[in-house]
Short mmCIF file of C-alpha atoms in Angstrom, two decimals:
data_model
loop_
_atom_site.label_atom_id
_atom_site.label_comp_id
_atom_site.label_asym_id
_atom_site.label_seq_id
_atom_site.Cartn_x
_atom_site.Cartn_y
_atom_site.Cartn_z
CA UNK T 1 -31.55 6.14 1.43
CA UNK T 2 -32.11 5.03 5.04
CA UNK T 3 -30.28 7.06 7.78
CA UNK T 4 -26.21 6.60 7.12
CA UNK T 5 -24.91 5.04 10.48
CA UNK T 6 -21.18 4.31 8.92
CA UNK T 7 -18.63 5.08 6.43
CA UNK T 8 -16.63 2.22 5.23
CA UNK T 9 -13.45 3.12 3.70
CA UNK T 10 -10.90 1.50 1.31
CA UNK T 11 -7.59 1.72 2.47
CA UNK T 12 -4.47 1.65 -0.11
CA UNK T 13 -4.78 4.66 -2.27
CA UNK T 14 -7.52 6.14 -0.47
CA UNK T 15 -6.77 6.54 3.31
CA UNK T 16 -3.03 6.57 2.49
CA UNK T 17 -1.56 7.10 -0.70
CA UNK T 18 0.26 3.52 -0.99
CA UNK T 19 -0.59 3.43 -4.53
CA UNK T 20 2.12 6.13 -5.16
CA UNK T 21 4.76 4.61 -2.89
CA UNK T 22 4.21 0.87 -4.44
CA UNK T 23 4.68 2.36 -8.25
CA UNK T 24 7.90 4.50 -6.81
CA UNK T 25 9.69 1.41 -4.92
CA UNK T 26 9.06 -0.67 -8.23
CA UNK T 27 10.42 2.16 -10.48
CA UNK T 28 13.36 2.52 -8.39
CA UNK T 29 14.06 -1.20 -8.62
CA UNK T 30 13.87 -1.30 -12.43
CA UNK T 31 16.08 1.47 -12.57
CA UNK T 32 18.80 -0.33 -10.39
CA UNK T 33 19.37 -2.55 -13.96
CA UNK T 34 18.85 0.65 -16.37
CA UNK T 35 15.33 -0.08 -16.95
CA UNK T 36 12.30 1.69 -16.97
CA UNK T 37 8.96 0.65 -15.60
CA UNK T 38 5.50 1.18 -17.67
CA UNK T 39 3.45 2.59 -15.31
CA UNK T 40 0.32 1.97 -17.80
CA UNK T 41 0.44 -1.59 -17.10
CA UNK T 42 1.55 -1.67 -13.30
CA UNK T 43 -2.01 -1.45 -11.53
CA UNK T 44 -4.00 -4.61 -11.26
CA UNK T 45 -7.58 -4.28 -12.10
CA UNK T 46 -8.45 -6.36 -8.82
CA UNK T 47 -7.45 -6.35 -5.18
CA UNK T 48 -4.62 -8.28 -3.28
CA UNK T 49 -0.99 -8.81 -3.55
CA UNK T 50 0.26 -8.95 -7.35
CA UNK T 51 4.32 -9.02 -6.31
CA UNK T 52 4.88 -12.24 -7.81
CA UNK T 53 3.67 -11.05 -11.11
CA UNK T 54 5.77 -8.01 -10.63
CA UNK T 55 8.70 -9.98 -10.03
CA UNK T 56 8.26 -12.17 -12.81
CA UNK T 57 7.98 -9.00 -15.34
CA UNK T 58 10.90 -7.83 -13.78
CA UNK T 59 13.20 -11.19 -14.07
CA UNK T 60 12.09 -11.51 -17.53
CA UNK T 61 13.51 -8.15 -18.49
CA UNK T 62 16.57 -8.44 -16.40
CA UNK T 63 17.28 -12.13 -17.65
CA UNK T 64 19.32 -14.99 -16.02
CA UNK T 65 21.36 -12.83 -13.99
CA UNK T 66 18.39 -11.41 -11.79
CA UNK T 67 18.62 -12.10 -8.18
CA UNK T 68 15.11 -12.19 -6.68
CA UNK T 69 16.29 -12.15 -2.47
CA UNK T 70 18.49 -9.18 -3.60
CA UNK T 71 15.72 -7.28 -5.45
CA UNK T 72 12.95 -7.95 -2.66
CA UNK T 73 15.51 -6.89 -0.06
CA UNK T 74 16.46 -3.76 -1.71
CA UNK T 75 12.95 -2.59 -3.06
CA UNK T 76 11.32 -3.12 0.51
CA UNK T 77 13.91 -1.16 2.07
CA UNK T 78 13.21 1.54 -0.18
CA UNK T 79 9.55 1.00 -0.04
CA UNK T 80 9.66 1.25 3.88
CA UNK T 81 11.87 4.55 3.46
CA UNK T 82 9.03 6.03 1.46
CA UNK T 83 6.39 5.02 3.90
CA UNK T 84 8.55 6.70 6.92
CA UNK T 85 7.24 9.86 5.45
CA UNK T 86 3.39 8.89 4.64
CA UNK T 87 0.47 10.13 6.08
CA UNK T 88 -3.47 10.25 5.60
CA UNK T 89 -4.31 11.47 2.13
CA UNK T 90 -5.65 15.19 1.79
CA UNK T 91 -8.83 15.78 3.26
CA UNK T 92 -9.31 12.53 5.15
CA UNK T 93 -8.25 13.55 8.65
CA UNK T 94 -11.46 16.17 8.35
CA UNK T 95 -13.76 13.15 7.02
CA UNK T 96 -12.73 11.24 10.04
CA UNK T 97 -13.24 13.95 12.44
CA UNK T 98 -16.49 15.09 10.92
CA UNK T 99 -17.82 11.42 11.10
CA UNK T 100 -16.95 11.21 14.79
CA UNK T 101 -18.86 14.34 15.39
CA UNK T 102 -21.54 13.21 13.28
CA UNK T 103 -21.91 10.12 15.28
CA UNK T 104 -21.27 8.06 12.27
CA UNK T 105 -18.89 4.77 12.85
CA UNK T 106 -15.94 4.28 10.68
CA UNK T 107 -14.59 1.12 8.92
CA UNK T 108 -12.00 -0.31 6.74
CA UNK T 109 -12.69 -2.73 3.90
CA UNK T 110 -9.40 -3.76 2.33
CA UNK T 111 -8.16 -6.31 0.28
CA UNK T 112 -4.73 -5.95 1.95
CA UNK T 113 -4.18 -8.37 4.86
CA UNK T 114 -4.46 -6.91 8.26
CA UNK T 115 -0.78 -6.88 9.10
CA UNK T 116 -0.13 -4.19 5.99
CA UNK T 117 -3.49 -1.83 7.16
CA UNK T 118 -2.82 -2.01 10.81
CA UNK T 119 0.71 -1.51 10.77
CA UNK T 120 0.62 1.70 8.32
CA UNK T 121 -2.48 3.17 10.14
CA UNK T 122 -1.08 2.40 13.88
CA UNK T 123 2.30 4.35 12.33
CA UNK T 124 0.57 7.32 11.87
CA UNK T 125 -1.59 6.59 14.93
CA UNK T 126 -4.71 6.42 13.37
CA UNK T 127 -6.19 3.07 14.24
CA UNK T 128 -8.59 4.38 16.89
CA UNK T 129 -10.99 6.47 14.45
CA UNK T 130 -12.01 2.95 12.89
CA UNK T 131 -14.67 0.59 14.89
CA UNK T 132 -14.68 -2.21 12.23
CA UNK T 133 -11.72 -3.59 10.41
CA UNK T 134 -12.07 -6.19 7.65
CA UNK T 135 -9.36 -7.58 5.55
CA UNK T 136 -8.56 -9.51 2.40
CA UNK T 137 -7.10 -12.31 4.29
CA UNK T 138 -10.50 -13.02 5.87
CA UNK T 139 -12.30 -13.65 2.78
CA UNK T 140 -12.46 -15.80 -0.02
CA UNK T 141 -12.49 -13.32 -2.88
CA UNK T 142 -10.72 -9.87 -3.19
CA UNK T 143 -12.27 -6.95 -5.09
CA UNK T 144 -13.82 -6.41 -7.40
CA UNK T 145 -15.88 -9.23 -5.34
CA UNK T 146 -17.82 -7.99 -2.41
CA UNK T 147 -16.62 -10.42 0.00
CA UNK T 148 -14.84 -7.90 2.23
CA UNK T 149 -17.55 -5.32 2.10
CA UNK T 150 -20.02 -7.86 3.12
CA UNK T 151 -17.87 -8.82 5.76
CA UNK T 152 -17.26 -5.12 7.10
CA UNK T 153 -21.32 -4.84 7.18
CA UNK T 154 -21.77 -7.77 8.95
CA UNK T 155 -19.43 -6.87 11.69
CA UNK T 156 -21.14 -3.54 11.78
CA UNK T 157 -24.58 -4.89 11.96
CA UNK T 158 -25.93 -2.94 9.21
CA UNK T 159 -27.81 -3.38 5.97
CA UNK T 160 -26.15 -1.60 2.99
CA UNK T 161 -28.62 0.67 2.97
CA UNK T 162 -27.13 2.39 6.05
CA UNK T 163 -23.64 2.57 4.88
CA UNK T 164 -21.38 4.38 2.50
CA UNK T 165 -18.34 3.24 0.80
CA UNK T 166 -15.24 5.34 -0.01
CA UNK T 167 -13.02 4.03 -2.72
CA UNK T 168 -10.01 4.93 -5.02
CA UNK T 169 -10.28 2.38 -7.77
CA UNK T 170 -12.69 0.89 -10.24
CA UNK T 171 -12.83 -2.42 -8.74
CA UNK T 172 -13.18 -1.16 -5.45
CA UNK T 173 -16.25 0.68 -6.71
CA UNK T 174 -17.70 -2.23 -8.26
CA UNK T 175 -17.12 -4.34 -4.94
CA UNK T 176 -18.68 -1.74 -3.02
CA UNK T 177 -21.77 -1.66 -5.57
CA UNK T 178 -21.90 -5.45 -5.58
CA UNK T 179 -22.30 -5.37 -1.97
CA UNK T 180 -25.23 -3.21 -2.53
CA UNK T 181 -23.41 -0.06 -0.99
CA UNK T 182 -23.35 3.59 -2.19
CA UNK T 183 -20.15 4.99 -3.21
CA UNK T 184 -18.05 7.81 -3.15
CA UNK T 185 -15.17 7.64 -5.52
CA UNK T 186 -11.99 9.47 -4.77
CA UNK T 187 -9.44 8.37 -7.30
CA UNK T 188 -5.80 7.73 -6.35
CA UNK T 189 -3.40 9.81 -8.32
CA UNK T 190 -2.76 7.00 -11.23
CA UNK T 191 -5.92 6.33 -12.54
CA UNK T 192 -8.33 8.08 -14.98
CA UNK T 193 -11.03 9.45 -13.19
CA UNK T 194 -13.21 8.61 -16.46
CA UNK T 195 -13.02 5.10 -15.07
CA UNK T 196 -15.58 5.44 -12.49
CA UNK T 197 -19.11 5.57 -14.18
CA UNK T 198 -20.52 3.63 -11.54
CA UNK T 199 -19.62 5.84 -8.35
CA UNK T 200 -22.47 7.54 -7.09
CA UNK T 201 -20.45 10.58 -6.36
CA UNK T 202 -17.11 11.30 -7.59
CA UNK T 203 -14.42 13.79 -5.98
CA UNK T 204 -11.28 14.57 -6.70
CA UNK T 205 -10.13 14.77 -3.15
CA UNK T 206 -11.75 14.68 0.39
CA UNK T 207 -10.99 18.18 0.60
CA UNK T 208 -13.20 19.09 -1.88
CA UNK T 209 -16.17 18.71 0.31
CA UNK T 210 -16.85 18.14 4.35
CA UNK T 211 -18.13 14.79 4.99
CA UNK T 212 -21.66 15.82 5.58
CA UNK T 213 -21.78 17.89 2.20
CA UNK T 214 -20.67 14.90 0.38
CA UNK T 215 -23.30 12.84 1.68
CA UNK T 216 -25.86 15.25 1.37
CA UNK T 217 -24.99 15.73 -2.60
CA UNK T 218 -25.07 11.77 -2.62
CA UNK T 219 -28.53 11.67 -1.07
CA UNK T 220 -29.71 14.33 -3.65
CA UNK T 221 -28.49 12.71 -6.63
CA UNK T 222 -30.04 9.20 -5.41
CA UNK T 223 -33.62 11.00 -4.86
CA UNK T 224 -33.33 12.43 -8.30
CA UNK T 225 -32.44 8.87 -9.47
CA UNK T 226 -35.45 7.50 -7.63
CA UNK T 227 -37.85 10.39 -8.07
CA UNK T 228 -40.72 9.60 -11.01
CA UNK T 229 -41.07 12.34 -13.48
CA UNK T 230 -44.48 14.50 -13.18
#
């Protein structure tokens, strides 16, 4: 590996656990009709907004009396209540500090739109650590396509070998790898860690290792893969 100059973070589920708040606000809305949401089919295997599909399923379950505007207003109000108490995921604050102290740039590469990411990060006063931002509404294809990572690399002015991605989902890892990046996976709470065979390093939490230790372990593992047997 070349000397690492930047860490590129996913946003949803990685920097902030918006995957849990997303699930909970939809679960809340299903329960308004005496129904239970099936979490095993809830999360998509791609980035981007799938609200229309979720509403289609809910409307189908409720029947002809379903009021889309009422449902949307109520669900979003509850989601905003959940977000009011949401901070960075465990260990992420330390990684951002360690990146700064190590002279590494921090970037975000998210399939979500700019307003979503900047609104939530700005709400916890954590936009400043990121020198580069790339969003799903700026690229043709969402993850697992590599587009948003390629945009982030272009804005950083770096080769893929000079950056490391950090992801929480299998399709995010696929996007990072397709862009040529080494990838650390920190699965969000609603995905099976066994679904990350292509991650270069798998952690339960950013609190498991310091960022320098994680990068050192990543480098050691990649050296093992490229060192010819004697």
